[in-house]
Short mmCIF file of C-alpha atoms in Angstrom, two decimals:
data_model
loop_
_atom_site.label_atom_id
_atom_site.label_comp_id
_atom_site.label_asym_id
_atom_site.label_seq_id
_atom_site.Cartn_x
_atom_site.Cartn_y
_atom_site.Cartn_z
CA MET A 30 -64.43 134.01 -97.30
CA SER A 31 -60.59 133.35 -97.69
CA GLU A 32 -58.75 130.28 -96.43
CA LYS A 33 -57.18 132.49 -93.77
CA ASN A 34 -60.53 133.94 -92.40
CA LYS A 35 -62.02 130.25 -92.29
CA GLU A 36 -58.97 129.25 -90.11
CA GLN A 37 -59.40 132.27 -87.98
CA ASP A 38 -63.02 131.46 -87.45
CA LEU A 39 -62.18 127.96 -86.36
CA GLY A 40 -59.51 129.10 -84.12
CA LEU A 41 -61.67 131.39 -82.40
CA LEU A 42 -64.48 128.79 -81.78
CA LEU A 43 -61.82 126.38 -80.50
CA ARG A 44 -60.48 128.86 -78.20
CA SER A 45 -63.99 129.62 -77.00
CA LEU A 46 -64.66 126.04 -76.39
CA LEU A 47 -61.44 125.42 -74.49
CA LYS A 48 -62.32 128.26 -72.27
CA GLU A 49 -65.84 127.14 -71.91
CA HIS A 50 -64.86 123.73 -70.84
CA SER A 51 -61.79 124.95 -68.79
CA LEU A 52 -59.26 122.86 -70.87
CA SER A 53 -55.70 123.63 -71.91
CA MET A 54 -54.33 122.56 -75.39
CA ARG A 55 -52.22 119.98 -73.44
CA LYS A 56 -55.25 118.43 -71.98
CA LEU A 57 -57.12 118.21 -75.28
CA SER A 58 -54.23 116.59 -76.73
CA VAL A 59 -54.55 113.97 -74.08
CA LEU A 60 -58.10 113.62 -74.65
CA THR A 61 -58.06 113.40 -78.33
CA GLY A 62 -54.66 111.70 -78.99
CA ILE A 63 -53.82 114.92 -81.26
CA ASP A 64 -50.26 116.38 -80.63
CA THR A 65 -50.28 119.50 -78.64
CA ALA A 66 -48.35 121.24 -81.27
CA THR A 67 -50.69 120.23 -84.02
CA ILE A 68 -53.71 121.66 -81.82
CA SER A 69 -51.67 124.94 -81.25
CA ARG A 70 -51.26 125.26 -85.07
CA ILE A 71 -55.02 124.58 -85.76
CA VAL A 72 -56.11 127.07 -83.52
CA ASN A 73 -53.58 129.72 -84.59
CA GLY A 74 -54.55 129.00 -88.22
CA LYS A 75 -51.00 127.89 -89.08
CA GLN A 76 -52.14 124.36 -90.08
CA GLN A 77 -54.99 123.17 -92.04
CA VAL A 78 -57.45 121.00 -90.06
CA LYS A 79 -58.41 117.57 -90.96
CA LEU A 80 -61.85 115.95 -90.81
CA ASN A 81 -60.47 113.23 -88.22
CA HIS A 82 -59.45 116.31 -86.09
CA LEU A 83 -62.85 117.99 -86.22
CA GLN A 84 -64.49 114.69 -85.17
CA GLN A 85 -62.25 114.29 -82.19
CA PHE A 86 -62.81 118.03 -81.23
CA SER A 87 -66.64 117.42 -81.83
CA TYR A 88 -66.50 114.46 -79.36
CA HIS A 89 -64.35 116.13 -76.47
CA LEU A 90 -65.53 119.56 -76.75
CA ASN A 91 -69.36 118.74 -77.03
CA ILE A 92 -70.21 120.49 -80.11
CA SER A 93 -71.67 119.38 -83.36
CA LEU A 94 -69.43 118.21 -86.10
CA GLY A 95 -71.50 120.33 -88.50
CA LYS A 96 -70.66 123.52 -86.69
CA LEU A 97 -67.01 122.68 -86.83
CA ILE A 98 -67.06 121.66 -90.47
CA GLU A 99 -68.78 125.06 -91.22
CA ALA A 100 -66.32 127.04 -89.13
CA ALA A 101 -63.34 125.23 -91.05
CA GLY A 102 -64.95 126.10 -94.38
CA PHE A 103 -65.03 122.53 -95.44
CA ASN A 104 -68.52 123.10 -97.04
CA HIS A 105 -67.17 125.63 -99.38
CA GLY A 106 -65.43 123.06 -101.68
CA GLU A 107 -61.78 124.21 -102.00
CA ARG A 108 -60.34 121.23 -100.15
CA GLN A 109 -62.29 118.43 -101.72
CA GLY A 110 -59.06 116.34 -102.25
CA GLU A 111 -58.12 116.52 -98.65
CA LEU A 112 -61.61 115.71 -97.32
CA ARG A 113 -61.87 112.67 -99.60
CA SER A 114 -58.54 111.36 -98.44
CA ASP A 115 -59.90 111.66 -94.84
CA ILE A 116 -63.29 109.87 -95.58
CA PRO A 117 -63.94 107.85 -92.12
CA TYR A 118 -64.62 104.09 -92.10
CA SER A 119 -67.23 104.11 -89.39
CA VAL A 120 -70.70 103.82 -90.79
CA VAL A 121 -71.92 105.13 -87.49
CA THR A 122 -69.70 108.34 -88.07
CA ILE A 123 -71.04 108.57 -91.57
CA GLN A 124 -74.59 108.49 -90.29
CA GLU A 125 -73.72 111.18 -87.87
CA ILE A 126 -72.46 113.50 -90.66
CA LEU A 127 -75.39 113.02 -92.88
CA LYS A 128 -77.95 113.44 -90.06
CA THR A 129 -75.96 116.68 -89.08
CA PHE A 130 -76.67 118.37 -92.33
CA ASN A 131 -80.07 116.72 -92.98
CA LEU A 132 -79.24 116.35 -96.58
CA ILE A 133 -80.34 112.77 -97.30
CA ASP A 134 -82.58 110.13 -95.88
CA THR A 135 -79.80 108.13 -93.90
CA GLN A 136 -81.61 104.83 -93.74
CA PHE A 137 -82.54 105.12 -97.42
CA THR A 138 -78.80 105.60 -98.10
CA MET A 139 -77.67 102.64 -96.38
CA ASP A 140 -80.24 100.45 -97.78
CA ARG A 141 -79.58 101.55 -101.30
CA VAL A 142 -75.95 101.10 -100.89
CA GLU A 143 -76.47 97.38 -99.69
CA GLN A 144 -78.81 96.74 -102.76
CA GLU A 145 -76.08 98.22 -105.09
CA LEU A 146 -73.59 96.01 -103.50
CA ALA A 147 -75.57 92.77 -103.98
CA LYS A 148 -76.12 93.67 -107.49
CA TYR A 149 -72.30 94.47 -107.99
CA GLU A 150 -71.41 91.30 -106.36
CA GLN A 151 -73.27 89.14 -108.91
CA TYR A 152 -71.84 91.51 -111.77
CA ALA A 153 -68.10 90.77 -110.46
CA ARG A 154 -68.44 87.07 -111.07
CA THR A 155 -69.03 87.84 -114.85
CA GLU A 156 -66.27 88.16 -117.51
CA GLU A 157 -67.47 91.84 -118.17
CA GLY A 158 -67.41 92.77 -114.44
CA HIS A 159 -63.91 91.33 -113.97
CA ARG A 160 -62.66 93.01 -117.18
CA ILE A 161 -64.16 96.43 -115.67
CA ILE A 162 -62.19 96.03 -112.53
CA CYS A 163 -59.08 95.09 -113.91
CA LYS A 164 -59.06 97.94 -116.65
CA ASP A 165 -60.66 100.78 -114.98
CA PHE A 166 -59.75 100.70 -111.18
CA LYS A 167 -56.45 102.43 -111.31
CA THR A 168 -58.02 105.15 -113.88
CA LYS A 169 -60.61 105.70 -111.26
CA VAL A 170 -58.26 106.29 -108.53
CA GLU A 171 -56.27 108.77 -110.74
CA GLN A 172 -59.47 110.63 -111.31
CA VAL A 173 -60.16 110.78 -107.71
CA GLY A 174 -56.67 112.33 -107.34
CA SER A 175 -56.12 111.93 -103.51
CA VAL A 176 -54.50 109.27 -101.41
CA GLY A 177 -55.41 108.36 -97.72
CA PRO A 178 -57.30 105.62 -95.83
CA PHE A 179 -60.03 105.59 -98.16
CA ILE A 180 -58.19 105.00 -101.18
CA GLU A 181 -55.59 102.73 -99.39
CA GLN A 182 -58.12 100.39 -98.44
CA LEU A 183 -59.83 100.15 -102.11
CA GLU A 184 -56.15 99.36 -103.30
CA GLN A 185 -55.62 96.80 -100.83
CA MET A 186 -59.11 95.38 -101.88
CA TYR A 187 -58.02 95.40 -105.60
CA ILE A 188 -54.77 93.60 -104.58
CA GLU A 189 -56.58 90.76 -102.85
CA TYR A 190 -59.13 90.67 -105.79
CA CYS A 191 -56.36 90.23 -108.23
CA ASP A 192 -54.78 87.56 -106.17
CA ASP A 193 -55.19 83.95 -107.62
CA GLU A 194 -55.39 82.57 -104.17
CA THR A 195 -58.39 84.56 -103.09
CA LEU A 196 -61.56 82.37 -102.94
CA ILE A 197 -64.17 83.10 -105.63
CA THR A 198 -66.63 84.05 -103.04
CA GLU A 199 -64.49 86.53 -101.31
CA ARG A 200 -63.35 87.68 -104.86
CA ALA A 201 -66.98 88.58 -105.64
CA ILE A 202 -67.39 90.50 -102.42
CA LEU A 203 -64.29 92.47 -103.02
CA GLY A 204 -65.32 93.07 -106.61
CA SER A 205 -68.56 94.44 -105.41
CA ALA A 206 -66.92 97.36 -103.54
CA LEU A 207 -64.58 97.89 -106.30
CA LEU A 208 -67.39 98.02 -108.99
CA TYR A 209 -69.30 100.44 -106.65
CA PHE A 210 -66.36 102.74 -106.52
CA ILE A 211 -65.86 102.66 -110.36
CA LEU A 212 -69.48 102.51 -111.59
CA SER A 213 -71.57 103.97 -108.69
CA ALA A 214 -74.77 105.72 -109.97
CA ASP A 215 -73.90 108.00 -106.96
CA ILE A 216 -76.52 107.56 -104.35
CA ILE A 217 -75.12 110.48 -102.72
CA PRO A 218 -74.21 112.94 -105.67
CA ASP A 219 -70.54 114.26 -105.84
CA TYR A 220 -71.84 117.77 -106.15
CA LEU A 221 -72.86 117.39 -102.39
CA PHE A 222 -69.40 118.54 -101.23
CA PRO A 223 -68.04 117.14 -99.10
CA PHE A 224 -70.30 114.22 -98.85
CA GLY A 225 -70.27 113.13 -102.23
CA TYR A 226 -67.84 110.01 -101.67
CA LEU A 227 -69.38 108.89 -98.22
CA ASP A 228 -71.58 106.32 -100.05
CA ASP A 229 -68.42 104.88 -101.39
CA ALA A 230 -67.03 104.87 -98.04
CA ILE A 231 -70.20 103.15 -96.52
CA ALA A 232 -69.92 100.37 -99.43
CA VAL A 233 -66.14 99.77 -98.42
CA GLN A 234 -67.24 99.49 -94.57
CA PHE A 235 -70.19 97.09 -95.50
CA VAL A 236 -67.71 94.87 -97.58
CA LEU A 237 -65.14 94.82 -94.65
CA ASN A 238 -67.62 93.87 -92.40
CA ARG A 239 -68.95 90.94 -94.35
CA LEU A 240 -65.20 89.70 -94.96
CA ALA A 241 -64.59 90.14 -91.23
CA LYS A 242 -67.34 87.73 -90.43
#
């Protein structure tokens, strides 16, 4: 299916949902915080939708995120870079996505990510682990080939990791997420588009939560 047809499918679905809920685009804008003009362009197929847009539409239009993702054509793989840049931070949101598509045992995934982080936290304390982070992080970012909240958060972690004033304990925790990103054995395989980087996002969120405490 062409990109244009996918956008038309999403637009038709959104129009139907707006009518069903007796909502105008302006009212949906108020509910979602998405600019009215942006909503109009998405509905009329003049702007590509982002994952965070779909999440808001899902919540306020009472439709599963999976149906919106399918209508938008994200599961066909043409827009992998855009989706990777929009990976959500919320573990709850990630769990919802995984459950929607029934691809992976969600609890197993969460447990495995925590186990891998514990292993990488110890590895980050070693000279070899430190060398891998310093040598390979930027290369991995270039391979991913996208920018956005997910990459920006990792880059901030890298800056803090390299800061001489960062405590040894905190550096090891930061290093666990960085090593997971660089070396992960892909608990969620990359070929499961668009979800292949969600385990990395889970790892980032777990580490952020630990540091916040």
